[in-house]
XYZ file of C-alpha atoms in Angstrom:
338
model
C 16.132 -26.105 -14.184
C 12.979 -28.106 -14.443
C 14.749 -31.457 -12.971
C 15.772 -29.748 -9.861
C 12.509 -28.593 -8.751
C 10.870 -30.426 -5.594
C 7.613 -31.156 -7.830
C 9.973 -33.434 -10.015
C 11.294 -35.390 -6.428
C 8.106 -36.116 -5.056
C 7.958 -39.934 -3.770
C 6.206 -42.522 -6.016
C 3.513 -43.889 -3.399
C 2.034 -45.853 -6.130
C 5.026 -48.085 -6.274
C 5.204 -51.435 -4.388
C 7.509 -51.273 -1.216
C 10.411 -53.978 -0.703
C 9.107 -56.838 1.471
C 11.672 -57.287 3.836
C 13.984 -54.927 5.732
C 17.723 -55.764 5.853
C 19.174 -55.854 9.316
C 22.398 -54.033 8.584
C 20.538 -50.421 8.319
C 20.125 -48.566 11.602
C 16.825 -47.833 12.818
C 17.242 -44.353 12.775
C 17.942 -44.492 8.943
C 14.440 -46.582 8.242
C 12.323 -44.203 10.438
C 13.447 -40.853 8.832
C 10.646 -38.796 7.626
C 10.059 -38.253 3.924
C 10.095 -34.752 2.369
C 6.311 -35.606 1.922
C 6.176 -35.968 5.599
C 8.230 -33.250 6.480
C 5.851 -30.967 4.107
C 3.136 -32.366 5.784
C 4.211 -31.472 9.202
C 5.044 -27.834 8.306
C 1.809 -27.678 6.930
C 0.015 -28.970 10.106
C 1.885 -26.960 12.497
C 3.079 -23.723 10.454
C 0.218 -23.642 8.246
C -3.195 -25.052 9.544
C -2.942 -24.017 13.149
C -1.840 -20.795 13.064
C -4.674 -20.024 10.181
C -7.146 -21.299 12.478
C -6.911 -18.228 14.665
C -7.037 -16.030 11.472
C -10.864 -16.336 11.101
C -12.119 -15.943 14.867
C -9.570 -12.862 15.297
C -11.145 -11.402 11.941
C -14.574 -11.958 13.149
C -13.503 -10.058 16.629
C -12.581 -7.311 14.805
C -15.750 -7.112 12.598
C -17.767 -7.462 15.927
C -15.555 -5.135 17.986
C -15.546 -2.137 15.157
C -17.246 -3.359 12.007
C -14.001 -3.353 10.445
C -14.339 -4.289 6.715
C -12.966 -7.234 5.220
C -10.937 -5.468 2.595
C -9.274 -2.999 5.069
C -8.354 -6.317 7.135
C -6.759 -7.947 3.660
C -4.861 -4.614 3.334
C -3.438 -4.801 6.942
C -2.566 -8.044 5.933
C -0.925 -7.201 3.022
C 1.170 -4.553 5.048
C 2.921 -7.362 6.767
C 4.175 -8.682 3.431
C 5.594 -5.664 1.907
C 8.967 -5.734 4.177
C 10.196 -9.171 2.581
C 11.185 -6.470 -0.419
C 14.118 -5.609 1.881
C 15.403 -9.210 2.076
C 15.193 -9.610 -1.860
C 17.163 -6.022 -2.276
C 19.852 -7.559 0.162
C 20.013 -10.728 -1.722
C 20.117 -8.746 -4.957
C 16.986 -10.457 -6.570
C 14.279 -8.641 -8.518
C 11.514 -7.700 -6.774
C 8.935 -9.038 -9.289
C 10.992 -12.106 -9.942
C 12.736 -13.076 -13.262
C 10.668 -12.013 -16.414
C 10.212 -15.210 -17.822
C 7.922 -16.560 -15.050
C 6.942 -13.086 -13.876
C 3.390 -13.507 -15.218
C 2.900 -16.793 -13.303
C 4.094 -15.165 -10.182
C 1.483 -12.305 -10.415
C -1.181 -14.525 -11.369
C -0.205 -16.850 -8.281
C -0.618 -13.556 -5.824
C -3.832 -12.577 -7.622
C -5.365 -15.972 -6.862
C -4.009 -15.900 -3.336
C -5.658 -12.416 -2.597
C -9.001 -13.407 -4.099
C -8.898 -16.557 -1.803
C -8.036 -14.492 1.223
C -10.546 -11.735 0.438
C -13.443 -14.314 -0.210
C -12.738 -15.912 3.125
C -12.391 -12.482 5.103
C -15.803 -11.520 3.587
C -17.551 -15.088 4.425
C -16.293 -14.892 8.308
C -18.328 -11.900 8.473
C -21.616 -13.401 7.772
C -21.402 -17.022 8.770
C -19.733 -18.657 11.599
C -15.951 -18.637 11.349
C -15.891 -22.442 11.648
C -18.136 -23.147 8.939
C -16.505 -20.860 6.663
C -13.176 -22.240 7.241
C -14.821 -25.700 6.958
C -16.307 -24.904 3.431
C -13.159 -23.311 2.182
C -10.561 -25.853 3.145
C -12.739 -28.794 1.784
C -13.501 -27.047 -1.683
C -9.786 -26.503 -1.757
C -8.821 -30.102 -1.045
C -11.425 -31.518 -3.745
C -10.314 -29.155 -6.240
C -6.609 -29.686 -5.854
C -7.145 -33.410 -6.028
C -9.082 -32.835 -9.212
C -6.818 -30.479 -10.927
C -3.743 -32.189 -9.835
C -4.863 -35.546 -11.365
C -6.325 -33.574 -14.531
C -3.245 -31.077 -15.215
C -0.427 -33.006 -13.569
C -1.590 -36.538 -13.907
C -0.261 -37.309 -10.410
C -1.784 -40.007 -8.363
C -2.357 -41.068 -4.828
C -2.098 -44.290 -3.087
C -5.162 -45.826 -1.224
C -4.231 -44.746 1.933
C -4.142 -41.243 0.634
C -7.526 -41.516 -0.779
C -8.853 -42.851 2.591
C -7.364 -39.814 4.242
C -8.493 -37.181 1.692
C -12.052 -38.768 1.398
C -12.208 -39.186 5.255
C -11.030 -35.748 5.721
C -13.795 -34.484 3.183
C -16.483 -36.420 4.975
C -15.404 -34.797 8.255
C -16.155 -31.324 6.709
C -19.529 -32.499 5.440
C -20.436 -33.700 8.997
C -19.722 -30.121 10.301
C -21.312 -28.148 7.665
C -23.943 -30.335 6.329
C -26.544 -29.346 9.085
C -25.875 -25.884 8.980
C -26.507 -25.914 5.147
C -29.830 -27.416 5.711
C -31.325 -24.983 7.898
C -30.677 -21.598 6.035
C -33.206 -19.122 6.663
C -35.485 -17.461 4.307
C -35.407 -13.891 3.226
C -32.156 -11.561 3.682
C -30.683 -13.460 6.368
C -30.828 -16.739 4.549
C -29.674 -15.003 1.346
C -26.720 -13.377 3.156
C -25.817 -16.591 4.730
C -25.902 -18.850 1.706
C -23.615 -15.768 -0.037
C -21.100 -16.514 2.519
C -20.907 -19.828 2.002
C -20.570 -19.273 -1.878
C -17.622 -17.227 -1.082
C -15.779 -19.619 1.292
C -16.167 -22.174 -1.759
C -14.965 -19.678 -4.355
C -12.023 -19.000 -1.741
C -11.188 -22.547 -1.721
C -11.200 -22.881 -5.402
C -8.748 -19.889 -5.903
C -6.546 -21.505 -3.269
C -6.465 -24.710 -5.014
C -5.259 -22.929 -8.451
C -2.890 -20.556 -6.709
C -1.144 -23.812 -4.889
C -0.834 -25.503 -8.671
C 0.389 -22.418 -9.919
C 3.298 -22.078 -7.348
C 4.544 -25.570 -7.899
C 5.408 -24.201 -11.436
C 7.595 -21.959 -10.334
C 11.560 -22.632 -10.143
C 13.858 -19.851 -9.582
C 15.740 -18.618 -6.903
C 14.209 -16.739 -4.020
C 10.625 -17.977 -5.422
C 9.211 -18.011 -1.690
C 10.243 -14.569 -0.641
C 9.311 -13.169 -4.021
C 5.593 -14.416 -4.058
C 4.788 -13.376 -0.554
C 6.224 -10.006 -1.475
C 4.092 -10.181 -4.620
C 0.998 -11.266 -2.426
C 1.265 -7.991 -0.568
C 1.605 -5.630 -3.263
C -0.934 -7.270 -5.266
C -3.177 -7.324 -2.725
C -2.876 -3.664 -1.518
C -2.969 -2.427 -5.157
C -5.883 -4.234 -5.799
C -7.688 -3.782 -2.522
C -7.317 -0.132 -1.829
C -9.631 1.237 -4.340
C -12.316 -1.443 -3.677
C -11.950 -0.246 -0.169
C -13.175 3.236 -0.914
C -15.675 2.054 -3.644
C -17.332 -1.018 -2.294
C -16.703 -0.324 1.616
C -16.664 2.331 4.382
C -13.058 2.586 5.833
C -12.981 2.143 9.478
C -10.399 3.548 12.148
C -10.508 1.418 15.275
C -9.901 2.901 18.544
C -10.062 0.078 20.756
C -7.011 -2.024 21.674
C -8.818 -5.299 21.039
C -9.288 -4.532 17.298
C -5.801 -3.382 16.571
C -4.766 -6.460 18.576
C -6.923 -8.915 16.361
C -5.540 -7.136 13.405
C -1.962 -7.403 14.074
C -2.324 -10.910 15.163
C -4.386 -11.940 11.783
C -1.066 -10.126 10.041
C 1.447 -11.999 11.558
C -0.288 -15.520 11.786
C -1.267 -15.289 8.193
C 2.243 -14.243 7.079
C 3.396 -17.465 8.898
C 0.983 -19.633 7.252
C 1.401 -18.697 3.854
C 5.300 -19.286 3.875
C 4.721 -22.905 5.545
C 1.999 -23.621 2.865
C 4.004 -22.691 0.298
C 6.921 -24.296 1.127
C 4.950 -27.788 1.997
C 3.049 -27.756 -1.758
C 6.606 -28.109 -2.840
C 7.448 -31.348 -1.138
C 3.767 -33.088 -1.119
C 0.853 -33.330 -3.239
C -1.225 -29.968 -3.037
C -4.674 -32.219 -2.038
C -2.783 -33.894 1.147
C -1.538 -30.479 2.187
C -4.974 -28.908 1.792
C -6.302 -31.962 3.520
C -3.855 -31.536 6.374
C -4.774 -28.013 6.376
C -8.305 -28.872 7.685
C -6.825 -28.636 11.085
C -7.892 -25.037 10.672
C -11.190 -25.943 10.999
C -10.774 -27.627 14.410
C -8.933 -24.702 15.664
C -11.379 -22.225 14.649
C -14.426 -24.281 16.068
C -12.562 -24.407 19.474
C -12.254 -20.667 19.450
C -15.471 -20.266 18.134
C -16.844 -22.116 21.225
C -14.328 -20.906 23.859
C -13.715 -17.090 22.748
C -16.569 -16.231 20.668
C -19.198 -18.335 22.823
C -21.061 -19.450 19.574
C -22.681 -22.620 19.461
C -20.738 -25.967 18.221
C -23.306 -28.588 17.486
C -22.416 -32.354 18.343
C -22.138 -32.877 14.632
C -19.087 -30.136 14.669
C -17.262 -32.242 17.281
C -17.901 -35.622 15.186
C -16.670 -33.999 12.356
C -13.533 -32.724 13.845
C -12.782 -36.061 15.112
C -13.239 -37.394 11.570
C -10.734 -34.835 10.114
C -8.160 -35.506 13.043
C -8.120 -39.099 12.323
C -8.013 -38.875 8.604
C -4.782 -36.360 9.367
C -3.426 -38.897 11.168
C -3.779 -41.512 8.628
C -2.379 -38.942 5.770
C 1.063 -38.545 8.041
C 1.600 -42.111 8.737
C 1.181 -43.272 5.494
C 3.943 -40.923 4.306
C 5.891 -41.647 7.095
C 6.020 -45.564 6.571
C 6.517 -45.329 3.157
C 9.801 -43.233 3.613
C 11.113 -45.779 6.045
C 10.702 -48.719 3.517
C 12.281 -46.302 0.898
C 15.212 -45.755 2.865
C 16.119 -49.410 3.414
C 15.637 -49.698 -0.391
C 18.270 -47.363 -0.897
């Protein structure tokens, strides 16, 4: 079973590529994208871009009706519960096989903590900055954890793209961290950045735990467990720590529904992508969420976007292009080798 998991089929980017290209192979075979590239494209188009709308929509719901973060998390978890019907139709256990049930629940708990921290952070700091800190910390932590726990190495181009995307995030959030106000406002702002960092750390741990799972219907099982664990954990906390709100305006309900649908799509795509590519590279590609959040922050929320934000977003996009192109080119040469 272990040998069949995608974790053990990742292409080794550290090995030298063949120097020449035999003319006998068709060009479409030489340019076929690798599994890692497919995973990164899924993470970019299905994970990062939809997730970029989640933060601004969450902030809009809070501004319109002071929608609490835990209540928003509960609403998101409700969108995951119907997956139980799919598991029942397939005859699979809702909580997964007994031997991996503990790790599956741990994965769900880490994701609930990550999302809860993210939703709390966007209520006190700009959505783009919160997404920046969360994605930056998840990338760095994923690279360190994968190297220490899984002994996985990255190629030089991958490290270049990884460090470049992290540099872009530092360019975006650095000026804001240096101008924190004193007093209560500055304290809440600093707490928001701390929550965003903890959310990224929990996300990186959750991705590594998911890579260790290998059983039929793994993806729908962890998606359902996320909804179940989030609902059970957030329900009591909502009444103890926050005040439930019943929005009356259509804008709030529209934002809540959009958050639930887009977040579910992003969750599924990221979970798939992390089985195809290195988790640090997946997190680096997910930095596209920051670019989308900054655009919505400026055009929809009418919040200021500094020149450093634009420059940092450009660095992030360039780094994503380097990572994707590197994996595509490696598979082209790998196909020739076969």
